[in-house]
PDB file of C-alpha atoms in Angstrom:
ATOM      1  CA  MET A 228       0.000   0.000   0.000  1.00 39.00           C
ATOM      2  CA  ASN A 229       1.274   3.478  -0.868  1.00 43.00           C
ATOM      3  CA  ALA A 230       1.924   5.193   2.455  1.00 43.00           C
ATOM      4  CA  THR A 231       1.153   8.613   0.989  1.00 44.00           C
ATOM      5  CA  ARG A 232      -2.097   7.708  -0.724  1.00 45.00           C
ATOM      6  CA  LEU A 233      -5.182   9.800  -0.192  1.00 47.00           C
ATOM      7  CA  LEU A 234      -7.489   8.369   2.435  1.00 47.00           C
ATOM      8  CA  SER A 235     -10.464   6.747   0.744  1.00 36.00           C
ATOM      9  CA  GLU A 236     -13.782   8.546   0.916  1.00 37.00           C
ATOM     10  CA  ASP A 237     -15.243   5.466   2.599  1.00 33.00           C
ATOM     11  CA  ALA A 238     -13.100   6.265   5.655  1.00 34.00           C
ATOM     12  CA  CYS A 239     -15.559   9.025   6.624  1.00 36.00           C
ATOM     13  CA  PRO A 240     -18.776   8.340   4.692  1.00 36.00           C
ATOM     14  CA  ALA A 241     -20.919  10.659   6.794  1.00 41.00           C
ATOM     15  CA  LEU A 242     -18.696  13.587   5.886  1.00 39.00           C
ATOM     16  CA  SER A 243     -17.587  12.751   2.370  1.00 45.00           C
ATOM     17  CA  ASP A 244     -21.146  12.519   1.054  1.00 49.00           C
ATOM     18  CA  PRO A 245     -23.664  15.352   1.575  1.00 48.00           C
ATOM     19  CA  ILE A 246     -26.580  12.881   1.299  1.00 47.00           C
ATOM     20  CA  HIS A 247     -26.287  12.573   5.079  1.00 65.00           C
ATOM     21  CA  THR A 248     -27.796  16.059   5.287  1.00 85.00           C
ATOM     22  CA  LYS A 249     -31.331  17.036   4.332  1.00 92.00           C
ATOM     23  CA  GLN A 250     -32.053  16.711   0.616  1.00 93.00           C
ATOM     24  CA  ILE A 251     -34.494  18.991  -1.168  1.00 94.00           C
ATOM     25  CA  ARG A 252     -35.288  18.587  -4.862  1.00 93.00           C
ATOM     26  CA  LYS A 253     -36.460  21.495  -7.013  1.00 91.00           C
ATOM     27  CA  GLY A 254     -36.702  20.283 -10.584  1.00 91.00           C
ATOM     28  CA  ALA A 255     -33.146  19.629 -11.829  1.00 92.00           C
ATOM     29  CA  LEU A 256     -31.696  21.148  -8.640  1.00 95.00           C
ATOM     30  CA  THR A 257     -30.866  19.106  -5.557  1.00 94.00           C
ATOM     31  CA  LEU A 258     -30.005  20.950  -2.354  1.00 96.00           C
ATOM     32  CA  TYR A 259     -27.980  19.217   0.380  1.00 95.00           C
ATOM     33  CA  LEU A 260     -28.732  21.316   3.422  1.00 94.00           C
ATOM     34  CA  ASP A 261     -27.765  21.520   7.061  1.00 94.00           C
ATOM     35  CA  PRO A 262     -31.276  21.177   8.563  1.00 92.00           C
ATOM     36  CA  SER A 263     -30.644  23.962  11.084  1.00 90.00           C
ATOM     37  CA  TYR A 264     -30.554  26.459   8.171  1.00 92.00           C
ATOM     38  CA  ASP A 265     -33.659  25.163   6.391  1.00 93.00           C
ATOM     39  CA  VAL A 266     -35.578  28.458   6.489  1.00 93.00           C
ATOM     40  CA  PRO A 267     -37.726  30.168   3.807  1.00 94.00           C
ATOM     41  CA  GLN A 268     -35.448  33.241   3.678  1.00 94.00           C
ATOM     42  CA  LEU A 269     -32.445  31.161   2.611  1.00 95.00           C
ATOM     43  CA  HIS A 270     -34.427  29.347  -0.087  1.00 96.00           C
ATOM     44  CA  ALA A 271     -35.645  32.701  -1.395  1.00 96.00           C
ATOM     45  CA  PHE A 272     -32.111  34.057  -1.752  1.00 96.00           C
ATOM     46  CA  ILE A 273     -30.888  30.884  -3.460  1.00 97.00           C
ATOM     47  CA  ASP A 274     -33.792  30.946  -5.931  1.00 96.00           C
ATOM     48  CA  ALA A 275     -33.241  34.655  -6.648  1.00 97.00           C
ATOM     49  CA  ILE A 276     -29.497  34.286  -7.305  1.00 97.00           C
ATOM     50  CA  ARG A 277     -30.062  31.244  -9.541  1.00 96.00           C
ATOM     51  CA  SER A 278     -32.614  33.183 -11.579  1.00 96.00           C
ATOM     52  CA  GLY A 279     -30.276  36.160 -11.985  1.00 96.00           C
ATOM     53  CA  ASP A 280     -32.018  38.494  -9.536  1.00 97.00           C
ATOM     54  CA  LEU A 281     -29.080  40.126  -7.717  1.00 97.00           C
ATOM     55  CA  SER A 282     -30.990  43.087  -6.330  1.00 96.00           C
ATOM     56  CA  ARG A 283     -30.543  42.031  -2.696  1.00 95.00           C
ATOM     57  CA  VAL A 284     -27.010  40.643  -2.829  1.00 97.00           C
ATOM     58  CA  THR A 285     -23.545  42.132  -3.132  1.00 97.00           C
ATOM     59  CA  GLN A 286     -21.077  40.587  -5.553  1.00 97.00           C
ATOM     60  CA  VAL A 287     -17.689  39.904  -3.995  1.00 95.00           C
ATOM     61  CA  GLU A 288     -14.383  39.887  -5.869  1.00 91.00           C
ATOM     62  CA  SER A 289     -13.374  36.335  -6.712  1.00 90.00           C
ATOM     63  CA  SER A 290     -11.366  34.257  -9.178  1.00 88.00           C
ATOM     64  CA  ASP A 291     -12.311  33.959 -12.854  1.00 90.00           C
ATOM     65  CA  TYR A 292     -13.797  30.533 -12.161  1.00 91.00           C
ATOM     66  CA  ALA A 293     -16.246  31.442  -9.419  1.00 94.00           C
ATOM     67  CA  ARG A 294     -18.982  33.945  -8.658  1.00 96.00           C
ATOM     68  CA  VAL A 295     -19.424  34.977  -5.047  1.00 97.00           C
ATOM     69  CA  TYR A 296     -22.287  36.941  -3.509  1.00 98.00           C
ATOM     70  CA  ARG A 297     -22.812  38.206   0.049  1.00 97.00           C
ATOM     71  CA  PHE A 298     -26.256  38.515   1.583  1.00 96.00           C
ATOM     72  CA  GLU A 299     -27.897  38.988   4.962  1.00 94.00           C
ATOM     73  CA  LEU A 300     -30.496  36.818   6.698  1.00 91.00           C
ATOM     74  CA  PRO A 301     -31.564  38.919   9.720  1.00 83.00           C
ATOM     75  CA  GLY A 302     -32.810  36.883  12.634  1.00 77.00           C
ATOM     76  CA  VAL A 303     -31.633  33.513  11.306  1.00 73.00           C
ATOM     77  CA  THR A 304     -28.403  33.454  13.326  1.00 67.00           C
ATOM     78  CA  ALA A 305     -26.558  35.795  15.673  1.00 65.00           C
ATOM     79  CA  ASP A 306     -24.208  36.645  12.787  1.00 70.00           C
ATOM     80  CA  ASP A 307     -26.536  36.875   9.807  1.00 89.00           C
ATOM     81  CA  THR A 308     -24.076  37.272   6.907  1.00 94.00           C
ATOM     82  CA  PHE A 309     -23.815  34.468   4.352  1.00 96.00           C
ATOM     83  CA  TYR A 310     -21.910  33.814   1.137  1.00 97.00           C
ATOM     84  CA  PHE A 311     -23.133  32.099  -2.023  1.00 98.00           C
ATOM     85  CA  LYS A 312     -20.297  30.742  -4.173  1.00 98.00           C
ATOM     86  CA  GLU A 313     -21.009  29.336  -7.615  1.00 97.00           C
ATOM     87  CA  PHE A 314     -18.236  27.191  -9.075  1.00 95.00           C
ATOM     88  CA  LEU A 315     -17.660  27.813 -12.787  1.00 94.00           C
ATOM     89  CA  PHE A 316     -16.145  25.320 -15.190  1.00 83.00           C
ATOM     90  CA  ARG A 317     -12.582  26.062 -16.259  1.00 80.00           C
ATOM     91  CA  GLY A 318     -13.060  24.467 -19.668  1.00 77.00           C
ATOM     92  CA  LEU A 319     -14.329  21.407 -21.521  1.00 75.00           C
ATOM     93  CA  ARG A 320     -12.087  19.055 -19.563  1.00 75.00           C
ATOM     94  CA  ASP A 321     -13.502  20.402 -16.308  1.00 77.00           C
ATOM     95  CA  ARG A 322     -17.050  19.934 -17.603  1.00 75.00           C
ATOM     96  CA  LEU A 323     -16.334  16.330 -18.522  1.00 75.00           C
ATOM     97  CA  SER A 324     -14.606  15.602 -15.207  1.00 77.00           C
ATOM     98  CA  VAL A 325     -17.869  15.772 -13.234  1.00 76.00           C
ATOM     99  CA  THR A 326     -18.963  12.534 -14.902  1.00 74.00           C
ATOM    100  CA  LEU A 327     -16.113  10.789 -13.057  1.00 72.00           C
ATOM    101  CA  ARG A 328     -15.691  12.786  -9.866  1.00 80.00           C
ATOM    102  CA  LYS A 329     -17.598  14.975  -7.434  1.00 90.00           C
ATOM    103  CA  SER A 330     -18.573  18.514  -8.303  1.00 92.00           C
ATOM    104  CA  ARG A 331     -16.416  21.350  -7.024  1.00 93.00           C
ATOM    105  CA  ALA A 332     -19.182  22.240  -4.563  1.00 95.00           C
ATOM    106  CA  ARG A 333     -19.169  18.751  -3.066  1.00 94.00           C
ATOM    107  CA  ARG A 334     -15.389  18.762  -2.793  1.00 94.00           C
ATOM    108  CA  ALA A 335     -15.524  22.134  -1.009  1.00 96.00           C
ATOM    109  CA  TRP A 336     -18.203  20.769   1.358  1.00 96.00           C
ATOM    110  CA  ASP A 337     -16.099  17.690   2.124  1.00 95.00           C
ATOM    111  CA  GLY A 338     -12.989  19.783   2.732  1.00 96.00           C
ATOM    112  CA  ALA A 339     -14.801  22.078   5.144  1.00 96.00           C
ATOM    113  CA  HIS A 340     -16.188  19.155   7.141  1.00 95.00           C
ATOM    114  CA  LEU A 341     -12.783  17.481   7.155  1.00 96.00           C
ATOM    115  CA  LEU A 342     -11.301  20.515   8.900  1.00 97.00           C
ATOM    116  CA  LEU A 343     -14.184  20.828  11.348  1.00 96.00           C
ATOM    117  CA  THR A 344     -14.035  17.150  12.272  1.00 95.00           C
ATOM    118  CA  ASN A 345     -10.328  17.420  13.024  1.00 97.00           C
ATOM    119  CA  GLY A 346     -10.687  20.446  15.286  1.00 97.00           C
ATOM    120  CA  PHE A 347      -9.949  23.285  12.853  1.00 98.00           C
ATOM    121  CA  ARG A 348     -12.166  26.228  11.984  1.00 97.00           C
ATOM    122  CA  THR A 349     -13.615  27.285   8.666  1.00 97.00           C
ATOM    123  CA  ALA A 350     -16.657  29.138   7.332  1.00 97.00           C
ATOM    124  CA  THR A 351     -19.647  27.097   8.468  1.00 95.00           C
ATOM    125  CA  PRO A 352     -20.975  25.050   5.530  1.00 96.00           C
ATOM    126  CA  VAL A 353     -24.720  25.643   5.166  1.00 96.00           C
ATOM    127  CA  CYS A 354     -25.646  23.863   1.951  1.00 96.00           C
ATOM    128  CA  ILE A 355     -24.576  22.927  -1.539  1.00 97.00           C
ATOM    129  CA  GLY A 356     -26.679  22.786  -4.669  1.00 97.00           C
ATOM    130  CA  GLU A 357     -26.216  20.750  -7.832  1.00 95.00           C
ATOM    131  CA  GLU A 358     -28.190  21.141 -11.038  1.00 94.00           C
ATOM    132  CA  LYS A 359     -28.312  17.897 -13.025  1.00 90.00           C
ATOM    133  CA  PRO A 360     -30.767  18.315 -15.889  1.00 88.00           C
ATOM    134  CA  LEU A 361     -29.572  15.101 -17.590  1.00 82.00           C
ATOM    135  CA  GLY A 362     -27.994  13.392 -14.608  1.00 81.00           C
ATOM    136  CA  VAL A 363     -24.665  15.243 -14.988  1.00 85.00           C
ATOM    137  CA  VAL A 364     -23.749  18.327 -12.943  1.00 88.00           C
ATOM    138  CA  LYS A 365     -24.189  21.455 -15.067  1.00 92.00           C
ATOM    139  CA  ARG A 366     -24.043  23.954 -12.219  1.00 93.00           C
ATOM    140  CA  SER A 367     -22.981  23.764  -8.577  1.00 96.00           C
ATOM    141  CA  PHE A 368     -22.754  26.167  -5.672  1.00 97.00           C
ATOM    142  CA  MET A 369     -22.123  26.308  -1.944  1.00 98.00           C
ATOM    143  CA  VAL A 370     -23.548  28.565   0.766  1.00 98.00           C
ATOM    144  CA  THR A 371     -21.497  29.276   3.882  1.00 97.00           C
ATOM    145  CA  LYS A 372     -22.017  31.364   6.964  1.00 95.00           C
ATOM    146  CA  ALA A 373     -19.523  34.225   7.195  1.00 95.00           C
ATOM    147  CA  VAL A 374     -16.621  34.075   9.621  1.00 95.00           C
ATOM    148  CA  GLY A 375     -17.761  36.980  11.776  1.00 90.00           C
ATOM    149  CA  ASP A 376     -15.546  40.057  12.201  1.00 92.00           C
ATOM    150  CA  ALA A 377     -12.520  38.399  10.605  1.00 96.00           C
ATOM    151  CA  GLN A 378      -9.575  39.723   8.610  1.00 96.00           C
ATOM    152  CA  SER A 379      -7.125  37.999   6.312  1.00 96.00           C
ATOM    153  CA  VAL A 380      -3.936  37.107   8.144  1.00 96.00           C
ATOM    154  CA  ASP A 381      -1.982  39.829   6.323  1.00 95.00           C
ATOM    155  CA  SER A 382      -4.590  42.480   7.124  1.00 95.00           C
ATOM    156  CA  PHE A 383      -4.733  41.312  10.743  1.00 96.00           C
ATOM    157  CA  ILE A 384      -0.956  41.713  11.130  1.00 95.00           C
ATOM    158  CA  LYS A 385      -0.894  45.099   9.379  1.00 93.00           C
ATOM    159  CA  THR A 386      -3.682  46.403  11.606  1.00 94.00           C
ATOM    160  CA  ASN A 387      -2.560  45.031  14.943  1.00 93.00           C
ATOM    161  CA  TYR A 388       1.223  44.781  14.665  1.00 92.00           C
ATOM    162  CA  PRO A 389       2.442  47.539  12.316  1.00 87.00           C
ATOM    163  CA  VAL A 390       6.129  48.289  11.886  1.00 83.00           C
ATOM    164  CA  GLY A 391       7.602  50.431  14.648  1.00 77.00           C
ATOM    165  CA  THR A 392       5.086  49.562  17.363  1.00 75.00           C
ATOM    166  CA  ASP A 393       5.890  49.189  21.037  1.00 86.00           C
ATOM    167  CA  ARG A 394       7.509  46.142  22.576  1.00 88.00           C
ATOM    168  CA  GLU A 395       4.229  44.722  23.849  1.00 90.00           C
ATOM    169  CA  SER A 396       2.737  44.696  20.325  1.00 90.00           C
ATOM    170  CA  MET A 397       5.926  43.151  18.976  1.00 91.00           C
ATOM    171  CA  LEU A 398       5.706  40.332  21.524  1.00 92.00           C
ATOM    172  CA  MET A 399       2.037  39.804  20.688  1.00 94.00           C
ATOM    173  CA  LYS A 400       2.950  39.520  17.009  1.00 94.00           C
ATOM    174  CA  ARG A 401       5.560  36.881  17.804  1.00 94.00           C
ATOM    175  CA  LYS A 402       3.054  34.968  19.911  1.00 96.00           C
ATOM    176  CA  PHE A 403       0.477  35.085  17.121  1.00 97.00           C
ATOM    177  CA  LEU A 404       2.899  33.866  14.452  1.00 96.00           C
ATOM    178  CA  GLN A 405       3.933  31.006  16.715  1.00 97.00           C
ATOM    179  CA  HIS A 406       0.262  30.127  17.158  1.00 97.00           C
ATOM    180  CA  LEU A 407      -0.202  30.229  13.382  1.00 97.00           C
ATOM    181  CA  GLY A 408       2.832  27.983  12.900  1.00 97.00           C
ATOM    182  CA  MET A 409       1.481  25.477  15.416  1.00 98.00           C
ATOM    183  CA  THR A 410      -1.936  25.491  13.721  1.00 98.00           C
ATOM    184  CA  VAL A 411      -0.503  24.705  10.283  1.00 98.00           C
ATOM    185  CA  GLY A 412       1.902  22.235  11.886  1.00 98.00           C
ATOM    186  CA  ARG A 413      -0.898  20.368  13.652  1.00 98.00           C
ATOM    187  CA  MET A 414      -2.874  20.207  10.411  1.00 98.00           C
ATOM    188  CA  HIS A 415       0.094  18.672   8.593  1.00 98.00           C
ATOM    189  CA  HIS A 416       0.820  16.319  11.498  1.00 98.00           C
ATOM    190  CA  LEU A 417      -2.687  14.916  10.989  1.00 98.00           C
ATOM    191  CA  GLY A 418      -1.983  14.434   7.280  1.00 98.00           C
ATOM    192  CA  ILE A 419      -4.247  17.276   6.124  1.00 98.00           C
ATOM    193  CA  PHE A 420      -3.321  19.373   3.093  1.00 98.00           C
ATOM    194  CA  GLN A 421      -5.228  22.656   2.628  1.00 97.00           C
ATOM    195  CA  GLY A 422      -5.323  23.152  -1.126  1.00 89.00           C
ATOM    196  CA  ASP A 423      -5.000  26.951  -1.151  1.00 93.00           C
ATOM    197  CA  LEU A 424      -3.267  28.213   1.973  1.00 95.00           C
ATOM    198  CA  ARG A 425      -2.439  31.649   0.613  1.00 92.00           C
ATOM    199  CA  PRO A 426      -2.745  34.450   3.191  1.00 92.00           C
ATOM    200  CA  GLY A 427      -6.125  35.590   1.821  1.00 92.00           C
ATOM    201  CA  ASN A 428      -7.641  32.235   2.763  1.00 96.00           C
ATOM    202  CA  VAL A 429      -6.393  32.387   6.353  1.00 97.00           C
ATOM    203  CA  LEU A 430      -8.906  34.448   8.359  1.00 98.00           C
ATOM    204  CA  VAL A 431      -8.214  35.722  11.859  1.00 98.00           C
ATOM    205  CA  GLN A 432     -10.567  36.917  14.590  1.00 97.00           C
ATOM    206  CA  HIS A 433      -9.522  38.601  17.818  1.00 95.00           C
ATOM    207  CA  GLY A 434      -9.092  36.297  20.791  1.00 94.00           C
ATOM    208  CA  ASP A 435      -6.456  34.945  23.144  1.00 93.00           C
ATOM    209  CA  PRO A 436      -5.033  33.346  21.169  1.00 93.00           C
ATOM    210  CA  PRO A 437      -6.539  34.821  17.978  1.00 96.00           C
ATOM    211  CA  ILE A 438      -8.976  32.475  16.223  1.00 97.00           C
ATOM    212  CA  ILE A 439      -7.775  31.124  12.878  1.00 98.00           C
ATOM    213  CA  SER A 440     -10.151  29.891  10.159  1.00 98.00           C
ATOM    214  CA  LEU A 441      -9.135  28.312   6.844  1.00 98.00           C
ATOM    215  CA  ILE A 442     -11.453  28.924   3.892  1.00 97.00           C
ATOM    216  CA  ASP A 443     -11.721  27.783   0.243  1.00 96.00           C
ATOM    217  CA  ASN A 444     -11.365  24.073   0.903  1.00 97.00           C
ATOM    218  CA  GLU A 445     -12.197  22.613  -2.482  1.00 95.00           C
ATOM    219  CA  ARG A 446      -8.772  20.945  -2.646  1.00 95.00           C
ATOM    220  CA  THR A 447      -8.415  20.154   1.070  1.00 97.00           C
ATOM    221  CA  ARG A 448      -7.579  16.462   1.521  1.00 97.00           C
ATOM    222  CA  LYS A 449      -6.353  14.040   4.159  1.00 97.00           C
ATOM    223  CA  TYR A 450      -3.498  11.587   3.555  1.00 97.00           C
ATOM    224  CA  GLU A 451      -2.243   8.647   5.556  1.00 96.00           C
ATOM    225  CA  LYS A 452       1.117  10.390   5.324  1.00 95.00           C
ATOM    226  CA  LEU A 453       1.313  13.902   3.950  1.00 97.00           C
ATOM    227  CA  PRO A 454       3.493  13.938   0.788  1.00 97.00           C
ATOM    228  CA  ASP A 455       6.530  16.203   1.023  1.00 96.00           C
ATOM    229  CA  ARG A 456       5.470  18.170  -2.051  1.00 96.00           C
ATOM    230  CA  LYS A 457       2.105  18.988  -0.426  1.00 97.00           C
ATOM    231  CA  ARG A 458       3.774  20.054   2.799  1.00 97.00           C
ATOM    232  CA  VAL A 459       6.155  22.353   0.925  1.00 96.00           C
ATOM    233  CA  LYS A 460       3.361  23.759  -1.231  1.00 96.00           C
ATOM    234  CA  ASN A 461       1.345  24.828   1.818  1.00 97.00           C
ATOM    235  CA  LEU A 462       4.377  26.341   3.539  1.00 96.00           C
ATOM    236  CA  VAL A 463       5.296  28.298   0.413  1.00 95.00           C
ATOM    237  CA  GLN A 464       1.705  29.487  -0.018  1.00 94.00           C
ATOM    238  CA  ILE A 465       1.484  30.919   3.479  1.00 93.00           C
ATOM    239  CA  ASN A 466       5.030  32.269   3.242  1.00 90.00           C
ATOM    240  CA  LEU A 467       4.022  34.410   0.242  1.00 88.00           C
ATOM    241  CA  SER A 468       3.371  37.404   2.450  1.00 83.00           C
ATOM    242  CA  LEU A 469       4.817  40.859   1.869  1.00 75.00           C
ATOM    243  CA  VAL A 470       3.575  42.467   5.071  1.00 88.00           C
ATOM    244  CA  PRO A 471       6.451  44.763   6.153  1.00 87.00           C
ATOM    245  CA  ALA A 472       5.957  43.880   9.809  1.00 89.00           C
ATOM    246  CA  ILE A 473       6.830  40.217   9.126  1.00 90.00           C
ATOM    247  CA  THR A 474      10.587  39.901   9.398  1.00 89.00           C
ATOM    248  CA  ARG A 475      12.821  36.982   8.533  1.00 87.00           C
ATOM    249  CA  SER A 476      13.085  36.318  12.230  1.00 91.00           C
ATOM    250  CA  ASP A 477       9.301  36.092  12.364  1.00 93.00           C
ATOM    251  CA  ARG A 478       9.320  33.561   9.528  1.00 91.00           C
ATOM    252  CA  ALA A 479      11.876  31.530  11.447  1.00 91.00           C
ATOM    253  CA  ARG A 480       9.671  31.642  14.571  1.00 94.00           C
ATOM    254  CA  PHE A 481       6.694  30.468  12.546  1.00 96.00           C
ATOM    255  CA  PHE A 482       8.710  27.559  11.175  1.00 96.00           C
ATOM    256  CA  SER A 483      10.103  26.596  14.589  1.00 96.00           C
ATOM    257  CA  ALA A 484       6.554  26.454  15.979  1.00 97.00           C
ATOM    258  CA  TYR A 485       5.512  24.405  12.937  1.00 97.00           C
ATOM    259  CA  LEU A 486       8.292  21.898  13.655  1.00 97.00           C
ATOM    260  CA  GLU A 487       7.130  21.506  17.257  1.00 97.00           C
ATOM    261  CA  GLU A 488       4.060  19.804  15.780  1.00 98.00           C
ATOM    262  CA  ASN A 489       6.172  17.787  13.313  1.00 97.00           C
ATOM    263  CA  ARG A 490       9.128  16.663  15.384  1.00 96.00           C
ATOM    264  CA  ASP A 491      10.140  14.007  12.879  1.00 96.00           C
ATOM    265  CA  LEU A 492      11.329  16.851  10.615  1.00 96.00           C
ATOM    266  CA  LYS A 493      13.476  18.617  13.219  1.00 94.00           C
ATOM    267  CA  ASN A 494      16.681  16.767  12.345  1.00 95.00           C
ATOM    268  CA  ASP A 495      16.374  18.112   8.791  1.00 95.00           C
ATOM    269  CA  LYS A 496      15.265  21.594   9.812  1.00 93.00           C
ATOM    270  CA  LYS A 497      17.847  23.397   7.688  1.00 93.00           C
ATOM    271  CA  LYS A 498      17.011  21.373   4.589  1.00 94.00           C
ATOM    272  CA  TRP A 499      13.287  22.063   4.921  1.00 94.00           C
ATOM    273  CA  GLN A 500      13.866  25.738   5.649  1.00 91.00           C
ATOM    274  CA  GLU A 501      16.064  26.180   2.581  1.00 91.00           C
ATOM    275  CA  MET A 502      13.616  24.266   0.394  1.00 93.00           C
ATOM    276  CA  VAL A 503      10.671  26.439   1.430  1.00 93.00           C
ATOM    277  CA  LEU A 504      12.605  29.707   1.133  1.00 88.00           C
ATOM    278  CA  SER A 505      13.992  28.756  -2.290  1.00 90.00           C
ATOM    279  CA  LYS A 506      10.561  27.903  -3.673  1.00 91.00           C
ATOM    280  CA  THR A 507       9.092  31.046  -2.089  1.00 89.00           C
ATOM    281  CA  ARG A 508      11.692  33.227  -3.809  1.00 86.00           C
ATOM    282  CA  SER A 509      11.009  31.483  -7.136  1.00 88.00           C
ATOM    283  CA  ARG A 510       7.264  32.074  -6.816  1.00 86.00           C
ATOM    284  CA  MET A 511       7.817  35.730  -5.933  1.00 83.00           C
ATOM    285  CA  MET A 512      10.126  36.229  -8.908  1.00 84.00           C
ATOM    286  CA  LEU A 513       7.527  34.739 -11.247  1.00 83.00           C
ATOM    287  CA  LYS A 514       4.978  37.202  -9.859  1.00 78.00           C
ATOM    288  CA  GLY A 515       7.429  40.090 -10.092  1.00 78.00           C
ATOM    289  CA  TRP A 516       7.528  40.451  -6.323  1.00 73.00           C
ATOM    290  CA  ARG A 517      10.601  41.157  -4.229  1.00 68.00           C
ATOM    291  CA  TYR A 518      11.440  38.915  -1.317  1.00 64.00           C
ATOM    292  CA  PRO A 519      11.798  40.838   1.999  1.00 61.00           C
ATOM    293  CA  SER A 520      15.054  42.717   2.318  1.00 50.00           C
ATOM    294  CA  PRO A 521      17.982  40.909   3.990  1.00 46.00           C
ATOM    295  CA  ASN A 522      18.128  43.813   6.417  1.00 44.00           C
ATOM    296  CA  ARG A 523      14.646  42.979   7.714  1.00 50.00           C
ATOM    297  CA  THR A 524      15.902  40.234   9.973  1.00 50.00           C
ATOM    298  CA  THR A 525      14.798  41.393  13.402  1.00 54.00           C
ATOM    299  CA  ASP A 526      11.950  43.317  15.002  1.00 57.00           C
TER     300      ASP A 526
END
């Protein structure tokens, strides 16, 4: 058996398949819904967005292969903001792939539940919808509850730990980055790969320690043993931060905290560090970015 193979979906059937939630059929559309959100207001918003009525929603900037809308459901929950994300096909190959694999919405649902089941936070999955007019997915979407009062990790650091702040803020920044390193480290220790761990998908809420949520989990998977290439990819993704307040020393603290959760890597610490930094520099060069100055080594 390949030690790095992806865990089979049968390992967690209740999570890998949304049929364990409430199913509602509306013509060619099937909704897989968390029963606690089965309210008329939500159905009304879903029907309106599907029909093209965007008068009560706000479109949110997204990739070329998704459409995202924000809307409010007052009185449904304490935090009444929700997001509707429609997954668009990237091309003919992507359209054909749904005959052999799950829709992007289902994969995002599975990834979110995988994190939640293993003790991590993400935007609460509310429902997914799949339109299958001829038995093949032609359109899919997912609705999530917003992560209340959260900022991207870069924005959180810029706001709370700007360059030139007092010693107390500097120490709080170090503590937060160590907490972030331990969170990613624990995820990897459990064999979980978050498919898109760029800073914009790491949301932070105030707390002690701050609360970290990981969003956009379409490619989130669990392995019996996390492949090295997946580990490096995640570390490079989150290392692609240009926040001036993050020094090279901070990056080293993050990585040291990460290794505390992956002690089997500690003997090769230098090799892993150099590998991640080298690939980070390469990615930044391709994007036309400049890696943080060598002089930015300490707080």
